[in-house]
Amino acid sequence: MMFSLIGVGAVVVVVFIVFIVTGLKVETDKGEKDVIKNVYIYLVLFATLMMTIGGSVGAFMAVADIVSPVPYYQTFEEFKRFDSEKPRTGIETDEKVNLTEEELKQQYDAMVLMEKERQVNRAKNNLIKSFGWIIIPLPVFVYFQRRLVNKDI
């Protein structure tokens, strides 16, 4: 995650430098103020577009996790073996409690269902966060895009 942020930051810096260099070469007679404004507008457009694209990818991944959550990784046989290794004692007595195969299966099914619900809830949370990465920068992108179109006319 950190490396991807560093990579995106490096790309933004490189694009910013390219915009400045090309802007200075092309528009030297228009004035420095216009060049800086254009570079700023294009930089804001680029940054907001990348944020919107990243939010869209995150939303798609969250929807995929909601529709098809990752199956639970522990099999019933592993659960049964793990459960038989740990000692169980009664609440009021110190005697060992042995669960039947059916009771173990019920506990396992409940645990699998809880894990699936937890994954779906986590995916819903990520979906809401991803919509924030779409909804917040999108109006900024549209605003600056309209300013750019009106400037060219």
PDB file of C-alpha atoms in Angstrom:
ATOM      1  CA  MET A   1       0.000   0.000   0.000  1.00  0.00           C
ATOM      2  CA  MET A   2       2.779   2.404   0.923  1.00  0.00           C
ATOM      3  CA  PHE A   3       4.748   1.609  -2.219  1.00  0.00           C
ATOM      4  CA  SER A   4       1.732   2.320  -4.416  1.00  0.00           C
ATOM      5  CA  LEU A   5       1.293   5.725  -2.745  1.00  0.00           C
ATOM      6  CA  ILE A   6       4.960   6.501  -3.288  1.00  0.00           C
ATOM      7  CA  GLY A   7       4.630   5.403  -6.920  1.00  0.00           C
ATOM      8  CA  VAL A   8       1.564   7.606  -7.471  1.00  0.00           C
ATOM      9  CA  GLY A   9       3.354  10.533  -5.839  1.00  0.00           C
ATOM     10  CA  ALA A  10       6.348  10.040  -8.111  1.00  0.00           C
ATOM     11  CA  VAL A  11       4.089   9.942 -11.169  1.00  0.00           C
ATOM     12  CA  VAL A  12       2.344  13.147 -10.101  1.00  0.00           C
ATOM     13  CA  VAL A  13       5.690  14.912  -9.620  1.00  0.00           C
ATOM     14  CA  VAL A  14       6.934  13.744 -13.031  1.00  0.00           C
ATOM     15  CA  VAL A  15       3.689  14.836 -14.730  1.00  0.00           C
ATOM     16  CA  PHE A  16       3.883  18.180 -12.943  1.00  0.00           C
ATOM     17  CA  ILE A  17       7.456  18.725 -14.169  1.00  0.00           C
ATOM     18  CA  VAL A  18       6.501  17.730 -17.722  1.00  0.00           C
ATOM     19  CA  PHE A  19       3.582  20.169 -17.685  1.00  0.00           C
ATOM     20  CA  ILE A  20       5.808  22.970 -16.454  1.00  0.00           C
ATOM     21  CA  VAL A  21       8.517  22.322 -19.040  1.00  0.00           C
ATOM     22  CA  THR A  22       6.100  21.999 -21.962  1.00  0.00           C
ATOM     23  CA  GLY A  23       4.047  24.942 -20.744  1.00  0.00           C
ATOM     24  CA  LEU A  24       7.104  27.158 -20.531  1.00  0.00           C
ATOM     25  CA  LYS A  25       8.280  26.189 -24.008  1.00  0.00           C
ATOM     26  CA  VAL A  26       4.910  26.551 -25.741  1.00  0.00           C
ATOM     27  CA  GLU A  27       3.473  29.602 -24.053  1.00  0.00           C
ATOM     28  CA  THR A  28       6.423  31.864 -23.356  1.00  0.00           C
ATOM     29  CA  ASP A  29       4.818  34.891 -25.004  1.00  0.00           C
ATOM     30  CA  LYS A  30       1.441  34.569 -23.204  1.00  0.00           C
ATOM     31  CA  GLY A  31       2.932  35.221 -19.828  1.00  0.00           C
ATOM     32  CA  GLU A  32       4.023  33.245 -16.858  1.00  0.00           C
ATOM     33  CA  LYS A  33       0.694  33.630 -15.083  1.00  0.00           C
ATOM     34  CA  ASP A  34      -1.266  31.812 -17.795  1.00  0.00           C
ATOM     35  CA  VAL A  35       1.257  28.977 -17.859  1.00  0.00           C
ATOM     36  CA  ILE A  36       1.015  28.430 -14.133  1.00  0.00           C
ATOM     37  CA  LYS A  37      -2.793  28.504 -14.266  1.00  0.00           C
ATOM     38  CA  ASN A  38      -2.867  25.934 -17.070  1.00  0.00           C
ATOM     39  CA  VAL A  39      -0.398  23.672 -15.300  1.00  0.00           C
ATOM     40  CA  TYR A  40      -2.466  23.952 -12.127  1.00  0.00           C
ATOM     41  CA  ILE A  41      -5.708  23.113 -13.948  1.00  0.00           C
ATOM     42  CA  TYR A  42      -4.190  20.097 -15.687  1.00  0.00           C
ATOM     43  CA  LEU A  43      -2.608  18.894 -12.455  1.00  0.00           C
ATOM     44  CA  VAL A  44      -5.927  19.139 -10.604  1.00  0.00           C
ATOM     45  CA  LEU A  45      -7.661  17.320 -13.470  1.00  0.00           C
ATOM     46  CA  PHE A  46      -5.073  14.564 -13.390  1.00  0.00           C
ATOM     47  CA  ALA A  47      -5.173  14.139  -9.607  1.00  0.00           C
ATOM     48  CA  THR A  48      -8.968  14.103  -9.373  1.00  0.00           C
ATOM     49  CA  LEU A  49      -9.250  11.701 -12.304  1.00  0.00           C
ATOM     50  CA  MET A  50      -6.782   9.305 -10.637  1.00  0.00           C
ATOM     51  CA  MET A  51      -8.736   9.510  -7.374  1.00  0.00           C
ATOM     52  CA  THR A  52     -12.001   8.770  -9.169  1.00  0.00           C
ATOM     53  CA  ILE A  53     -10.485   5.846 -11.061  1.00  0.00           C
ATOM     54  CA  GLY A  54      -8.996   4.441  -7.843  1.00  0.00           C
ATOM     55  CA  GLY A  55     -12.358   4.772  -6.091  1.00  0.00           C
ATOM     56  CA  SER A  56     -14.079   3.015  -8.981  1.00  0.00           C
ATOM     57  CA  VAL A  57     -11.650   0.110  -8.823  1.00  0.00           C
ATOM     58  CA  GLY A  58     -12.115  -0.116  -5.051  1.00  0.00           C
ATOM     59  CA  ALA A  59     -15.910  -0.048  -5.438  1.00  0.00           C
ATOM     60  CA  PHE A  60     -15.781  -2.821  -8.028  1.00  0.00           C
ATOM     61  CA  MET A  61     -13.606  -4.955  -5.756  1.00  0.00           C
ATOM     62  CA  ALA A  62     -15.930  -4.348  -2.794  1.00  0.00           C
ATOM     63  CA  VAL A  63     -18.987  -5.336  -4.844  1.00  0.00           C
ATOM     64  CA  ALA A  64     -17.144  -8.485  -5.938  1.00  0.00           C
ATOM     65  CA  ASP A  65     -16.450  -9.317  -2.278  1.00  0.00           C
ATOM     66  CA  ILE A  66     -20.112  -8.767  -1.396  1.00  0.00           C
ATOM     67  CA  VAL A  67     -21.353 -10.952  -4.250  1.00  0.00           C
ATOM     68  CA  SER A  68     -18.782 -13.703  -3.793  1.00  0.00           C
ATOM     69  CA  PRO A  69     -16.981 -13.613  -0.435  1.00  0.00           C
ATOM     70  CA  VAL A  70     -13.837 -15.671   0.001  1.00  0.00           C
ATOM     71  CA  PRO A  71     -14.710 -19.132   1.327  1.00  0.00           C
ATOM     72  CA  TYR A  72     -13.714 -19.979   4.869  1.00  0.00           C
ATOM     73  CA  TYR A  73     -10.216 -21.441   4.912  1.00  0.00           C
ATOM     74  CA  GLN A  74     -10.552 -24.077   7.659  1.00  0.00           C
ATOM     75  CA  THR A  75     -12.167 -27.406   6.802  1.00  0.00           C
ATOM     76  CA  PHE A  76     -14.462 -29.264   9.151  1.00  0.00           C
ATOM     77  CA  GLU A  77     -11.830 -31.955   9.699  1.00  0.00           C
ATOM     78  CA  GLU A  78      -9.269 -29.351  10.800  1.00  0.00           C
ATOM     79  CA  PHE A  79     -11.855 -27.725  13.064  1.00  0.00           C
ATOM     80  CA  LYS A  80     -12.707 -31.093  14.598  1.00  0.00           C
ATOM     81  CA  ARG A  81      -9.035 -31.929  15.169  1.00  0.00           C
ATOM     82  CA  PHE A  82      -8.338 -28.519  16.727  1.00  0.00           C
ATOM     83  CA  ASP A  83     -11.440 -28.763  18.908  1.00  0.00           C
ATOM     84  CA  SER A  84     -10.532 -32.229  20.158  1.00  0.00           C
ATOM     85  CA  GLU A  85      -6.993 -31.082  21.110  1.00  0.00           C
ATOM     86  CA  LYS A  86      -8.099 -28.264  23.400  1.00  0.00           C
ATOM     87  CA  PRO A  87      -9.515 -29.352  26.736  1.00  0.00           C
ATOM     88  CA  ARG A  88     -13.119 -28.425  27.478  1.00  0.00           C
ATOM     89  CA  THR A  89     -14.421 -28.296  31.005  1.00  0.00           C
ATOM     90  CA  GLY A  90     -17.910 -27.863  32.301  1.00  0.00           C
ATOM     91  CA  ILE A  91     -18.908 -24.566  33.859  1.00  0.00           C
ATOM     92  CA  GLU A  92     -19.778 -25.972  37.249  1.00  0.00           C
ATOM     93  CA  THR A  93     -17.546 -29.028  37.265  1.00  0.00           C
ATOM     94  CA  ASP A  94     -13.994 -29.788  36.247  1.00  0.00           C
ATOM     95  CA  GLU A  95     -14.887 -32.858  34.201  1.00  0.00           C
ATOM     96  CA  LYS A  96     -14.128 -32.903  30.494  1.00  0.00           C
ATOM     97  CA  VAL A  97     -16.982 -32.226  28.092  1.00  0.00           C
ATOM     98  CA  ASN A  98     -17.035 -34.266  24.893  1.00  0.00           C
ATOM     99  CA  LEU A  99     -19.084 -32.868  22.044  1.00  0.00           C
ATOM    100  CA  THR A 100     -20.730 -35.108  19.509  1.00  0.00           C
ATOM    101  CA  GLU A 101     -20.017 -34.932  15.800  1.00  0.00           C
ATOM    102  CA  GLU A 102     -23.339 -33.188  15.205  1.00  0.00           C
ATOM    103  CA  GLU A 103     -22.656 -30.507  17.831  1.00  0.00           C
ATOM    104  CA  LEU A 104     -19.204 -29.900  16.363  1.00  0.00           C
ATOM    105  CA  LYS A 105     -20.743 -29.582  12.898  1.00  0.00           C
ATOM    106  CA  GLN A 106     -23.242 -27.019  14.216  1.00  0.00           C
ATOM    107  CA  GLN A 107     -20.437 -24.985  15.830  1.00  0.00           C
ATOM    108  CA  TYR A 108     -18.404 -25.175  12.620  1.00  0.00           C
ATOM    109  CA  ASP A 109     -21.356 -24.059  10.463  1.00  0.00           C
ATOM    110  CA  ALA A 110     -22.042 -21.159  12.831  1.00  0.00           C
ATOM    111  CA  MET A 111     -18.390 -20.116  12.700  1.00  0.00           C
ATOM    112  CA  VAL A 112     -18.347 -20.279   8.875  1.00  0.00           C
ATOM    113  CA  LEU A 113     -21.547 -18.228   8.683  1.00  0.00           C
ATOM    114  CA  MET A 114     -20.154 -15.613  11.092  1.00  0.00           C
ATOM    115  CA  GLU A 115     -16.956 -15.329   9.038  1.00  0.00           C
ATOM    116  CA  LYS A 116     -18.944 -14.908   5.819  1.00  0.00           C
ATOM    117  CA  GLU A 117     -21.088 -12.185   7.410  1.00  0.00           C
ATOM    118  CA  ARG A 118     -17.964 -10.448   8.712  1.00  0.00           C
ATOM    119  CA  GLN A 119     -16.426 -10.449   5.222  1.00  0.00           C
ATOM    120  CA  VAL A 120     -19.612  -9.086   3.651  1.00  0.00           C
ATOM    121  CA  ASN A 121     -19.815  -6.330   6.291  1.00  0.00           C
ATOM    122  CA  ARG A 122     -16.163  -5.447   5.704  1.00  0.00           C
ATOM    123  CA  ALA A 123     -16.827  -5.301   1.950  1.00  0.00           C
ATOM    124  CA  LYS A 124     -19.845  -3.010   2.504  1.00  0.00           C
ATOM    125  CA  ASN A 125     -17.662  -0.719   4.594  1.00  0.00           C
ATOM    126  CA  ASN A 126     -15.024  -0.660   1.844  1.00  0.00           C
ATOM    127  CA  LEU A 127     -17.725   0.072  -0.737  1.00  0.00           C
ATOM    128  CA  ILE A 128     -18.845   3.147   1.191  1.00  0.00           C
ATOM    129  CA  LYS A 129     -15.241   4.338   1.490  1.00  0.00           C
ATOM    130  CA  SER A 130     -14.689   3.784  -2.231  1.00  0.00           C
ATOM    131  CA  PHE A 131     -17.785   5.814  -3.059  1.00  0.00           C
ATOM    132  CA  GLY A 132     -16.174   8.630  -1.085  1.00  0.00           C
ATOM    133  CA  TRP A 133     -13.155   8.408  -3.408  1.00  0.00           C
ATOM    134  CA  ILE A 134     -15.550   8.774  -6.341  1.00  0.00           C
ATOM    135  CA  ILE A 135     -18.060  11.316  -5.057  1.00  0.00           C
ATOM    136  CA  ILE A 136     -15.667  13.827  -3.477  1.00  0.00           C
ATOM    137  CA  PRO A 137     -13.189  14.427  -6.357  1.00  0.00           C
ATOM    138  CA  LEU A 138     -15.739  14.066  -9.191  1.00  0.00           C
ATOM    139  CA  PRO A 139     -17.349  17.541  -8.795  1.00  0.00           C
ATOM    140  CA  VAL A 140     -13.877  19.101  -8.625  1.00  0.00           C
ATOM    141  CA  PHE A 141     -12.932  17.307 -11.846  1.00  0.00           C
ATOM    142  CA  VAL A 142     -16.131  18.443 -13.595  1.00  0.00           C
ATOM    143  CA  TYR A 143     -15.646  22.038 -12.429  1.00  0.00           C
ATOM    144  CA  PHE A 144     -12.068  22.270 -13.691  1.00  0.00           C
ATOM    145  CA  GLN A 145     -12.973  20.440 -16.904  1.00  0.00           C
ATOM    146  CA  ARG A 146     -15.636  23.061 -17.613  1.00  0.00           C
ATOM    147  CA  ARG A 147     -13.171  25.854 -16.859  1.00  0.00           C
ATOM    148  CA  LEU A 148     -10.750  24.299 -19.331  1.00  0.00           C
ATOM    149  CA  VAL A 149     -13.419  23.989 -22.054  1.00  0.00           C
ATOM    150  CA  ASN A 150     -14.603  27.572 -21.544  1.00  0.00           C
ATOM    151  CA  LYS A 151     -11.018  28.817 -21.684  1.00  0.00           C
ATOM    152  CA  ASP A 152     -10.458  27.256 -25.124  1.00  0.00           C
ATOM    153  CA  ILE A 153     -13.552  28.862 -26.705  1.00  0.00           C
TER     154      ILE A 153
END
